[in-house]
């Protein structure tokens, strides 16, 4: 019992100690405390993983009754099944490695304890999210990670860009979270409960139930699932709600690796997988998921090929990979999505931390146009980036290969129009993935040095405290795919009952029986992408510029991220600002302040003065008032009673 | 019966009149004396009701102790009561109006409501007939049994009153010499008196110790 | 002769224990002298703790003893727990003050203990006379402690005013009780309820107006004890004049006990008259909320301000009572619990307001506190936000429950007025936060503030801030207690 609680609450204890007493403790003890807490959490999580997934000991641990208000009962319980054990496993291990890495990366920062406290707190919320036993608890973790994400993006709060990015992330997520919250309300309305057990058990009976809203009636499950998916879109930076993720790279690199690549952004995928018993009965919602996921996969990839900031390239790549996971879920191959989620956590964290190592070496330079020619100076980082990129591109026998292939095959095997669309988008994105990955490697490490001499002289390999976690992640990036292959195996019961797939939706099973070309195509296009990148950036370095010139509109369209920021600025931000300004000046200043605070304040003070006058201090005034009060009340009764 | 009625009205009228005089009279000593008069009449009313124990208690406690204490206090303290009452007249009209309204209402209620009073059939405690058990004994019977809880509670209230009086007024005075019998008895003449052999006629030899 | 069988003493175990302990402590004090004040204070706290445990482990099933005059049930358990916590905490945090400000006399803890005993008796009263005895025991002790600093004119004046007005209210109470007795023939709550339930003898099933008028007098006296308008006049003067730990005690414990009595009387013997007394309560509630909101605005003394604020809070609590439903009563109980925690915390802050050994009480003295004493400033800000009812502080939930109950009963006007007055009230609460955070710092307060005060601050602040995380025990306790009053 304690064993199952430990991984969730150890990080909280660590965060509390470091957060409250960090300044007293000093930097080093703070680092040690949080790393030890995380390490212990990771070890226990591995044991839990073993018990749950290998031995099949699914647990549901009741902690206490949280809210009890009439019919509305919410318990605080841990739901430890295969799905959450898998997530706990991934989250704690990656988080632990990143904690260790941060010791080196944040060594010169003046606010080390605060950083570590946030990092541990984040891990706690993430674990609370994945072990949730009802929607409210999930929402608690969901909002918690959002909050810490905000705090960490704005960690360097003296930078305006970081603050702006933090606010943007928070606001965009609000849109998604609003959908999620509405989804939970709709669930309570439909099922009368928000506990997973009750809701999932009742889902099959709700297929034809309608929700009445504003005179219209809608299919309840479809509405619920789409609302939940809106929440997932926000958190997982899917098409239309993706704009915050690249900006979030203003935070420290370990944050980008942990929160904005490996864990938090995958919460959306987890949510869809967790709610598979609902989604399975809502085919329209599944179609929406497929469409949005596939579109994001290709859309983000087209942006990534033109970005110059090393972290932004990886950020868009994350966006694109999340798209893969979603369309996998959309074709009911939830386990494939979860599989990719796990492998992606390792190689993407590796890529980010590798990029961090590069940035560290280049004296905090993030622009790839000012890098180049440093591969000899930092061979270890270089090698690790290669491993990460090979895994990302899906080159055979690296982890990404297994997971990406099974996703694409599932999409194809779904045998629906959207499935084929997803397959096509996935293949196109795969070419682009290979292309931008090697563009990144070549621009960063090869060619002539484009940085100034002072920076070049300073280029150095990172200390062991940073490279050892990298190496461990690299090992994960290589072997995770192979080791965790049973997740998506034919007739495997890896997931037990935690994921529900209806028989007629079983694309994953079909994935094992598709034609050979379907299986081979992703690998082939990945190799083509790598070769193209080599040709474009290595042999003919002037060619990309020429292409950009020739295809200028397309280039600009991609470079400016499809003009989404400008569009949103024009559509939402400006009108909101204008409205806000108007309301402030005319509405608030003129009407409300005039009548409200100022007017009321004046009136209130005037009334107050009179009331206080009654308080003369004379006893007989007081006594008289009491008697008069009694007389008034009695008169009242005699007249009215 | 008619005599009882007459006595009741006499006593009642005097009680009310004395009550009015307590607050109306200018001289505080007279006020206290009127208070004593009111107590006496009230105890007379109790006797009429057959509650002779209460009547005696009223006289012993209220007249014998409380009112006499009041009398001492007003006589010993030099308080200008007319000054204290300066504001009183100013508010008298409005106070009187409220008081009259209240009184009128209460009279109305009792006048109209009393007609409807449905005296409950079950009385809380069967009252012993006065001929069988004396009033005092009847009180004693229930005071220490049925009402022991309230009796103890009341005792506690009196204890608090006593603590309060001591806390708020008692002072350790240092300038007062108290008799300490034990010290006085234990005093040894040898320690208190010294004898000196003084030769008569010698100058400057006298010295007190 | 009267048949006599020994009553069930176990039901009243906590009370008998406290009574015995207070006598023993008084004797210790008398023989040891003022040196023993600290010891007696701690012993009193321990005794309250022991009584707390006895209350908790005692039977939750309703049981009466002493010939039906004393009742113990889940309602009394909930209220007694609150009162004991409030009293013990104020004793603990007042220790430093008592020692410094020439109040170091052994009677102080004993009186507080007896006052607490009186409150427990009030809460358990099931008879008009028992009610009166408990109330007087409590009040008399309070009059004395209010005047405890007898060399201070303000303190003596506070005690005297409280005493005279309290005597007036006791007079009203007795007058009301005698009318009830006259019209029903009983003093026991159950019997009165039975008589009224039978229509009180009136052919139309309407209680005679005499009962109603008696009820008005009783309600007026109880309203005086909870300081509801228009029987509140003593509150600001007494709060300001009384020594601060005493004021803290006034705000925490007696209010709760008196409110418990209010609930018990209105919902016990007079349950059938809901429609009648509802009007009084609505009137009192609105008047208290409005006065509490407006009159506090002009205050410069923080204790006076808190006095008005407490009047307002009682108004809000009464909103729940006006509803006259189990949900409403549950709201009242939750509100009282939260209010007690907030006001203990606030008084802990006020007790820490000491500059060069002198207590200061003006609001300007708080200027720039965030710079000089950030922890106190933070805690006080939490309490102020909570009192203003800003989510997610505990105070918000207190208001939420009572307003919801009022709305469910269709008392929209009451709820609207409540919301409006809390907006006005927020004005002066937040002004304190503004003074602490945005005004130019003056000299800081003396450090250290003392382990007792800082720990009280920490605990109450934590509870206020994080109540929403796990409100279940309070709400369930209140639910059980409220359900009991609605058989």
PDB file of C-alpha atoms in Angstrom, chain A residues 64-70 73 600-601 603-605 607-609 611-612 614-619 621-627 629-630 632-634 636-638 640-641, chain C residues 161 164-165 168-169 172 209 212-213 216-217 220 224 230-234 236-237 276-277 279-280 283 291 294-295 297-299 304 308 427 468-472 475-476:
ATOM      1  CA  UNK A  64      -9.804   9.805   1.842  1.00  0.00           C
ATOM      2  CA  UNK A  65     -13.117  11.333   0.988  1.00  0.00           C
ATOM      3  CA  UNK A  66     -12.390  14.641  -0.668  1.00  0.00           C
ATOM      4  CA  UNK A  67     -15.692  16.317  -1.328  1.00  0.00           C
ATOM      5  CA  UNK A  68     -19.003  15.195  -0.004  1.00  0.00           C
ATOM      6  CA  UNK A  69     -21.839  17.397  -1.037  1.00  0.00           C
ATOM      7  CA  UNK A  70     -25.175  15.698  -1.363  1.00  0.00           C
ATOM      8  CA  UNK A  73     -19.136  12.363  -3.800  1.00  0.00           C
ATOM      9  CA  UNK A 600     -20.365  53.486  -3.408  1.00  0.00           C
ATOM     10  CA  UNK A 601     -17.220  54.268  -1.486  1.00  0.00           C
ATOM     11  CA  UNK A 603     -21.858  56.653  -0.067  1.00  0.00           C
ATOM     12  CA  UNK A 604     -20.447  53.953   2.183  1.00  0.00           C
ATOM     13  CA  UNK A 605     -18.245  56.375   4.024  1.00  0.00           C
ATOM     14  CA  UNK A 607     -23.352  55.977   5.794  1.00  0.00           C
ATOM     15  CA  UNK A 608     -20.522  54.746   7.954  1.00  0.00           C
ATOM     16  CA  UNK A 609     -20.130  58.142   9.533  1.00  0.00           C
ATOM     17  CA  UNK A 611     -23.812  54.685  11.793  1.00  0.00           C
ATOM     18  CA  UNK A 612     -20.805  55.360  13.935  1.00  0.00           C
ATOM     19  CA  UNK A 614     -25.003  55.965  17.016  1.00  0.00           C
ATOM     20  CA  UNK A 615     -22.091  54.435  18.843  1.00  0.00           C
ATOM     21  CA  UNK A 616     -21.954  57.252  21.338  1.00  0.00           C
ATOM     22  CA  UNK A 617     -20.374  55.370  24.202  1.00  0.00           C
ATOM     23  CA  UNK A 618     -23.254  56.176  26.555  1.00  0.00           C
ATOM     24  CA  UNK A 619     -24.736  53.202  28.279  1.00  0.00           C
ATOM     25  CA  UNK A 621     -28.172  54.991  24.521  1.00  0.00           C
ATOM     26  CA  UNK A 622     -27.237  51.369  24.144  1.00  0.00           C
ATOM     27  CA  UNK A 623     -29.802  50.117  26.584  1.00  0.00           C
ATOM     28  CA  UNK A 624     -32.429  52.277  24.991  1.00  0.00           C
ATOM     29  CA  UNK A 625     -31.674  50.922  21.563  1.00  0.00           C
ATOM     30  CA  UNK A 626     -32.025  47.378  22.851  1.00  0.00           C
ATOM     31  CA  UNK A 627     -35.433  48.075  24.335  1.00  0.00           C
ATOM     32  CA  UNK A 629     -35.431  46.949  19.172  1.00  0.00           C
ATOM     33  CA  UNK A 630     -37.597  44.653  21.226  1.00  0.00           C
ATOM     34  CA  UNK A 632     -40.178  47.302  17.237  1.00  0.00           C
ATOM     35  CA  UNK A 633     -40.128  43.546  16.814  1.00  0.00           C
ATOM     36  CA  UNK A 634     -43.124  43.033  19.082  1.00  0.00           C
ATOM     37  CA  UNK A 636     -44.209  44.062  14.059  1.00  0.00           C
ATOM     38  CA  UNK A 637     -45.797  40.846  15.314  1.00  0.00           C
ATOM     39  CA  UNK A 638     -48.833  42.519  16.735  1.00  0.00           C
ATOM     40  CA  UNK A 640     -48.599  41.523  11.072  1.00  0.00           C
ATOM     41  CA  UNK A 641     -48.935  38.423  13.200  1.00  0.00           C
TER      42      UNK A 641
ATOM     43  CA  UNK C 161     -20.763  48.453  30.173  1.00  0.00           C
ATOM     44  CA  UNK C 164     -24.928  46.533  32.829  1.00  0.00           C
ATOM     45  CA  UNK C 165     -26.119  45.743  29.333  1.00  0.00           C
ATOM     46  CA  UNK C 168     -30.459  44.062  30.964  1.00  0.00           C
ATOM     47  CA  UNK C 169     -30.358  41.268  28.454  1.00  0.00           C
ATOM     48  CA  UNK C 172     -35.155  40.239  29.047  1.00  0.00           C
ATOM     49  CA  UNK C 209     -49.271  35.569  20.745  1.00  0.00           C
ATOM     50  CA  UNK C 212     -44.401  34.645  20.433  1.00  0.00           C
ATOM     51  CA  UNK C 213     -43.702  37.651  22.595  1.00  0.00           C
ATOM     52  CA  UNK C 216     -39.081  37.742  21.055  1.00  0.00           C
ATOM     53  CA  UNK C 217     -37.657  38.550  24.458  1.00  0.00           C
ATOM     54  CA  UNK C 220     -33.442  39.567  21.906  1.00  0.00           C
ATOM     55  CA  UNK C 224     -27.356  40.414  22.548  1.00  0.00           C
ATOM     56  CA  UNK C 230     -29.825  46.068  17.209  1.00  0.00           C
ATOM     57  CA  UNK C 231     -28.461  44.412  20.346  1.00  0.00           C
ATOM     58  CA  UNK C 232     -24.860  44.851  19.334  1.00  0.00           C
ATOM     59  CA  UNK C 233     -24.022  48.201  20.845  1.00  0.00           C
ATOM     60  CA  UNK C 234     -21.749  46.825  23.527  1.00  0.00           C
ATOM     61  CA  UNK C 236     -17.259  47.748  19.700  1.00  0.00           C
ATOM     62  CA  UNK C 237     -16.692  49.353  23.088  1.00  0.00           C
ATOM     63  CA  UNK C 276     -42.834  33.363  12.884  1.00  0.00           C
ATOM     64  CA  UNK C 277     -39.269  33.573  14.090  1.00  0.00           C
ATOM     65  CA  UNK C 279     -39.021  37.091  10.289  1.00  0.00           C
ATOM     66  CA  UNK C 280     -37.066  38.185  13.350  1.00  0.00           C
ATOM     67  CA  UNK C 283     -34.521  41.285  10.158  1.00  0.00           C
ATOM     68  CA  UNK C 291     -24.199  47.577   9.953  1.00  0.00           C
ATOM     69  CA  UNK C 294     -20.751  50.025   6.820  1.00  0.00           C
ATOM     70  CA  UNK C 295     -19.749  50.865  10.332  1.00  0.00           C
ATOM     71  CA  UNK C 297     -15.294  51.416   7.239  1.00  0.00           C
ATOM     72  CA  UNK C 298     -14.514  54.428   9.346  1.00  0.00           C
ATOM     73  CA  UNK C 299     -12.673  52.562  12.089  1.00  0.00           C
ATOM     74  CA  UNK C 304     -12.945  47.983  16.921  1.00  0.00           C
ATOM     75  CA  UNK C 308     -17.878  45.412  13.596  1.00  0.00           C
ATOM     76  CA  UNK C 427     -13.567  47.261   1.084  1.00  0.00           C
ATOM     77  CA  UNK C 468     -10.942  23.761   0.457  1.00  0.00           C
ATOM     78  CA  UNK C 469      -8.557  20.855  -0.008  1.00  0.00           C
ATOM     79  CA  UNK C 470     -10.178  18.723   2.645  1.00  0.00           C
ATOM     80  CA  UNK C 471     -13.305  20.255   4.124  1.00  0.00           C
ATOM     81  CA  UNK C 472     -15.023  16.912   4.688  1.00  0.00           C
ATOM     82  CA  UNK C 475     -18.858  19.535   6.766  1.00  0.00           C
ATOM     83  CA  UNK C 476     -19.784  16.041   7.827  1.00  0.00           C
TER      84      UNK C 476
END
